[in-house]
């Protein structure tokens, strides 16, 4: 059953009519009534009357104002002490023509928690002009930390001018890197170029730089090649696939240059697949540098290309064959058997037959051949 209160009803009659209804139907009835009264010009009187009925009445008034699109009522309550009233009012920033100056006054006067809610409402509204106005006002009155969350909504031209003043005080966020990648890279570059601030800048702005790399991979490669700071942060490692798509050879050379510590993970499968498909000239050098990278690339290659890649990557690694048993295990059977036998012979010649490290290579031989050899080793 649909309930609607007639236009002539007072707040008392409305409250009495909705009292026995379930919560959801109560809210729908108030909204329908407000919508009807807005069409006749009687909504403002109802809102005033509801305001005199305590917290419950004020909350219903905010709901009615939202349903009836009564901008003035909601604008006056953007920073209301009641969180429910405030929530209805802040939705109006996105849905109704709430004046920019009214939002600015509310933001500047609100306590920290409420100011954060208002900033979030502005971000959801998509109102770029309002965001730029608030960035200017907040940075002047409360500092860059309070204003920075609004930067992703601002225009590229505005961010390009203002962001350099922010990067020294706040961390560049992923949202800002996605929305304004060029401005982020331009603003952070001076910090990367300065030796004293380079390592700190890579760490502080890692998420923002990684987000920007997704949209400007070649520019990010430029920065990494010039000022990589001795390693790659985890967020930037997450973007290696994007860098490889843009220029596989430069990405491989970068990985070779920064090196790989024992704490760094091997290449992710998505990165290895891209590098394997592109087959840049330096790929075998990367594989030779670290077994972890080589295994991932080898796994990503079609079986028919694996033997040639393995031989090129480990051409001068004869005394370390036992360490490449995992790599040999990825080769097709015929190629694996030949190289495992050669590795066993090399190890035994180097150790006069007394080294048990050949066991892993023996296990790669055909079962009929491996079984008696392993028994002799035991």
GROMACS .gro file of C-alpha atoms in nm, residues 154-366:
model
  213
  154UNK     CA    1   4.115   1.966  -1.016
  155UNK     CA    2   4.192   2.042  -1.379
  156UNK     CA    3   4.528   1.938  -1.530
  157UNK     CA    4   4.626   2.302  -1.576
  158UNK     CA    5   4.556   2.383  -1.211
  159UNK     CA    6   4.743   2.079  -1.082
  160UNK     CA    7   5.044   2.147  -1.302
  161UNK     CA    8   5.079   2.491  -1.142
  162UNK     CA    9   4.994   2.403  -0.781
  163UNK     CA   10   5.138   2.054  -0.728
  164UNK     CA   11   5.507   2.153  -0.697
  165UNK     CA   12   5.419   2.342  -0.380
  166UNK     CA   13   5.258   2.029  -0.233
  167UNK     CA   14   5.505   1.748  -0.301
  168UNK     CA   15   5.745   1.865  -0.031
  169UNK     CA   16   5.473   1.843   0.236
  170UNK     CA   17   5.247   1.554   0.130
  171UNK     CA   18   5.281   1.214  -0.031
  172UNK     CA   19   5.154   1.186  -0.387
  173UNK     CA   20   4.857   0.948  -0.384
  174UNK     CA   21   4.761   0.682  -0.635
  175UNK     CA   22   4.444   0.876  -0.719
  176UNK     CA   23   4.649   1.183  -0.809
  177UNK     CA   24   4.890   0.974  -1.016
  178UNK     CA   25   4.602   0.822  -1.213
  179UNK     CA   26   4.425   1.152  -1.277
  180UNK     CA   27   4.729   1.371  -1.343
  181UNK     CA   28   5.027   1.150  -1.433
  182UNK     CA   29   5.220   1.414  -1.626
  183UNK     CA   30   5.189   1.674  -1.351
  184UNK     CA   31   5.294   1.420  -1.087
  185UNK     CA   32   5.607   1.317  -1.276
  186UNK     CA   33   5.698   1.677  -1.347
  187UNK     CA   34   5.650   1.782  -0.984
  188UNK     CA   35   5.843   1.492  -0.831
  189UNK     CA   36   6.133   1.497  -1.076
  190UNK     CA   37   6.327   1.777  -0.899
  191UNK     CA   38   6.324   1.571  -0.579
  192UNK     CA   39   6.448   1.267  -0.767
  193UNK     CA   40   6.721   1.469  -0.935
  194UNK     CA   41   6.856   1.592  -0.600
  195UNK     CA   42   7.078   1.324  -0.447
  196UNK     CA   43   6.988   1.429  -0.092
  197UNK     CA   44   6.613   1.376  -0.142
  198UNK     CA   45   6.614   1.099  -0.406
  199UNK     CA   46   6.571   0.791  -0.190
  200UNK     CA   47   6.309   0.958   0.028
  201UNK     CA   48   6.114   1.079  -0.277
  202UNK     CA   49   6.100   0.732  -0.434
  203UNK     CA   50   5.969   0.591  -0.104
  204UNK     CA   51   5.722   0.866  -0.013
  205UNK     CA   52   5.568   0.902  -0.356
  206UNK     CA   53   5.590   0.536  -0.458
  207UNK     CA   54   5.216   0.480  -0.500
  208UNK     CA   55   5.160   0.802  -0.690
  209UNK     CA   56   5.458   0.742  -0.918
  210UNK     CA   57   5.347   0.385  -0.984
  211UNK     CA   58   4.999   0.506  -1.079
  212UNK     CA   59   5.151   0.765  -1.312
  213UNK     CA   60   5.372   0.498  -1.468
  214UNK     CA   61   5.064   0.317  -1.589
  215UNK     CA   62   4.974   0.615  -1.807
  216UNK     CA   63   5.323   0.752  -1.885
  217UNK     CA   64   5.548   0.444  -1.896
  218UNK     CA   65   5.814   0.592  -2.124
  219UNK     CA   66   5.848   0.900  -1.905
  220UNK     CA   67   5.875   0.678  -1.599
  221UNK     CA   68   6.148   0.479  -1.771
  222UNK     CA   69   6.334   0.806  -1.828
  223UNK     CA   70   6.319   0.888  -1.456
  224UNK     CA   71   6.415   0.538  -1.347
  225UNK     CA   72   6.709   0.520  -1.586
  226UNK     CA   73   6.845   0.851  -1.461
  227UNK     CA   74   6.761   0.836  -1.089
  228UNK     CA   75   6.649   0.487  -0.989
  229UNK     CA   76   6.793   0.531  -0.640
  230UNK     CA   77   6.942   0.183  -0.614
  231UNK     CA   78   6.627  -0.028  -0.636
  232UNK     CA   79   6.259  -0.051  -0.722
  233UNK     CA   80   5.976  -0.011  -0.475
  234UNK     CA   81   5.702  -0.273  -0.465
  235UNK     CA   82   5.442  -0.039  -0.622
  236UNK     CA   83   5.679   0.025  -0.913
  237UNK     CA   84   5.745  -0.348  -0.950
  238UNK     CA   85   5.369  -0.381  -0.989
  239UNK     CA   86   5.395  -0.160  -1.299
  240UNK     CA   87   5.680  -0.345  -1.469
  241UNK     CA   88   5.433  -0.504  -1.709
  242UNK     CA   89   5.329  -0.157  -1.828
  243UNK     CA   90   5.693  -0.056  -1.871
  244UNK     CA   91   5.763  -0.376  -2.064
  245UNK     CA   92   5.468  -0.310  -2.294
  246UNK     CA   93   5.607   0.034  -2.369
  247UNK     CA   94   5.971  -0.069  -2.423
  248UNK     CA   95   6.081  -0.420  -2.335
  249UNK     CA   96   6.453  -0.366  -2.398
  250UNK     CA   97   6.473  -0.056  -2.176
  251UNK     CA   98   6.282  -0.239  -1.905
  252UNK     CA   99   6.526  -0.529  -1.914
  253UNK     CA  100   6.825  -0.296  -1.908
  254UNK     CA  101   6.671  -0.120  -1.607
  255UNK     CA  102   6.630  -0.448  -1.421
  256UNK     CA  103   6.990  -0.538  -1.497
  257UNK     CA  104   7.111  -0.198  -1.378
  258UNK     CA  105   6.924  -0.192  -1.049
  259UNK     CA  106   7.019  -0.554  -0.983
  260UNK     CA  107   6.833  -0.797  -0.762
  261UNK     CA  108   6.886  -0.849  -0.392
  262UNK     CA  109   6.791  -1.166  -0.209
  263UNK     CA  110   6.486  -0.984  -0.072
  264UNK     CA  111   6.349  -0.890  -0.415
  265UNK     CA  112   6.088  -1.119  -0.568
  266UNK     CA  113   6.149  -1.276  -0.911
  267UNK     CA  114   5.971  -1.139  -1.212
  268UNK     CA  115   5.597  -1.171  -1.196
  269UNK     CA  116   5.445  -1.402  -1.457
  270UNK     CA  117   5.271  -1.111  -1.636
  271UNK     CA  118   5.605  -0.930  -1.675
  272UNK     CA  119   5.787  -1.245  -1.784
  273UNK     CA  120   5.521  -1.317  -2.047
  274UNK     CA  121   5.558  -0.971  -2.198
  275UNK     CA  122   5.937  -0.992  -2.203
  276UNK     CA  123   5.928  -1.341  -2.350
  277UNK     CA  124   5.692  -1.228  -2.625
  278UNK     CA  125   5.902  -0.920  -2.708
  279UNK     CA  126   6.236  -1.110  -2.688
  280UNK     CA  127   6.457  -0.802  -2.633
  281UNK     CA  128   6.832  -0.851  -2.696
  282UNK     CA  129   6.930  -0.815  -2.328
  283UNK     CA  130   6.689  -1.080  -2.200
  284UNK     CA  131   6.951  -1.354  -2.177
  285UNK     CA  132   7.176  -1.121  -1.978
  286UNK     CA  133   6.893  -1.062  -1.732
  287UNK     CA  134   6.838  -1.435  -1.696
  288UNK     CA  135   7.208  -1.490  -1.637
  289UNK     CA  136   7.209  -1.228  -1.363
  290UNK     CA  137   6.969  -1.411  -1.136
  291UNK     CA  138   6.821  -1.760  -1.140
  292UNK     CA  139   6.483  -1.629  -1.020
  293UNK     CA  140   6.436  -1.398  -1.320
  294UNK     CA  141   6.564  -1.663  -1.559
  295UNK     CA  142   6.320  -1.924  -1.435
  296UNK     CA  143   6.022  -1.696  -1.483
  297UNK     CA  144   6.127  -1.599  -1.835
  298UNK     CA  145   6.199  -1.961  -1.923
  299UNK     CA  146   5.857  -2.064  -1.793
  300UNK     CA  147   5.692  -1.794  -2.004
  301UNK     CA  148   5.860  -1.904  -2.327
  302UNK     CA  149   5.701  -2.158  -2.563
  303UNK     CA  150   5.866  -2.500  -2.508
  304UNK     CA  151   6.031  -2.485  -2.849
  305UNK     CA  152   6.231  -2.173  -2.754
  306UNK     CA  153   6.336  -2.278  -2.406
  307UNK     CA  154   6.647  -2.482  -2.485
  308UNK     CA  155   6.809  -2.210  -2.696
  309UNK     CA  156   6.729  -1.947  -2.434
  310UNK     CA  157   6.868  -2.163  -2.154
  311UNK     CA  158   7.192  -2.228  -2.341
  312UNK     CA  159   7.240  -1.861  -2.423
  313UNK     CA  160   7.169  -1.751  -2.067
  314UNK     CA  161   7.401  -2.008  -1.904
  315UNK     CA  162   7.673  -2.046  -2.164
  316UNK     CA  163   7.952  -1.973  -1.916
  317UNK     CA  164   7.789  -2.114  -1.603
  318UNK     CA  165   7.941  -2.464  -1.625
  319UNK     CA  166   8.047  -2.494  -1.264
  320UNK     CA  167   7.702  -2.383  -1.147
  321UNK     CA  168   7.497  -2.640  -1.338
  322UNK     CA  169   7.353  -2.795  -1.021
  323UNK     CA  170   7.205  -2.458  -0.934
  324UNK     CA  171   7.015  -2.461  -1.265
  325UNK     CA  172   6.835  -2.789  -1.212
  326UNK     CA  173   6.506  -2.600  -1.178
  327UNK     CA  174   6.570  -2.438  -1.515
  328UNK     CA  175   6.655  -2.768  -1.680
  329UNK     CA  176   6.332  -2.915  -1.544
  330UNK     CA  177   6.139  -2.668  -1.761
  331UNK     CA  178   6.296  -2.789  -2.086
  332UNK     CA  179   6.131  -3.045  -2.315
  333UNK     CA  180   6.234  -3.400  -2.224
  334UNK     CA  181   6.484  -3.458  -2.506
  335UNK     CA  182   6.663  -3.128  -2.441
  336UNK     CA  183   6.652  -3.182  -2.065
  337UNK     CA  184   6.817  -3.525  -2.081
  338UNK     CA  185   7.110  -3.406  -2.294
  339UNK     CA  186   7.185  -3.107  -2.072
  340UNK     CA  187   7.140  -3.298  -1.748
  341UNK     CA  188   7.393  -3.563  -1.860
  342UNK     CA  189   7.638  -3.291  -1.960
  343UNK     CA  190   7.593  -3.120  -1.626
  344UNK     CA  191   7.652  -3.441  -1.433
  345UNK     CA  192   7.974  -3.506  -1.625
  346UNK     CA  193   8.099  -3.153  -1.564
  347UNK     CA  194   8.031  -3.171  -1.192
  348UNK     CA  195   8.204  -3.505  -1.152
  349UNK     CA  196   8.510  -3.396  -1.346
  350UNK     CA  197   8.531  -3.083  -1.134
  351UNK     CA  198   8.505  -3.280  -0.807
  352UNK     CA  199   8.674  -3.608  -0.904
  353UNK     CA  200   8.341  -3.786  -0.874
  354UNK     CA  201   8.295  -3.713  -0.504
  355UNK     CA  202   8.030  -3.444  -0.511
  356UNK     CA  203   7.672  -3.538  -0.425
  357UNK     CA  204   7.534  -3.213  -0.573
  358UNK     CA  205   7.469  -3.400  -0.899
  359UNK     CA  206   7.169  -3.577  -0.743
  360UNK     CA  207   6.921  -3.313  -0.857
  361UNK     CA  208   7.048  -3.340  -1.212
  362UNK     CA  209   7.032  -3.720  -1.203
  363UNK     CA  210   6.666  -3.690  -1.104
  364UNK     CA  211   6.604  -3.512  -1.436
  365UNK     CA  212   6.713  -3.812  -1.642
  366UNK     CA  213   6.472  -4.077  -1.776
   0.00000   0.00000   0.00000
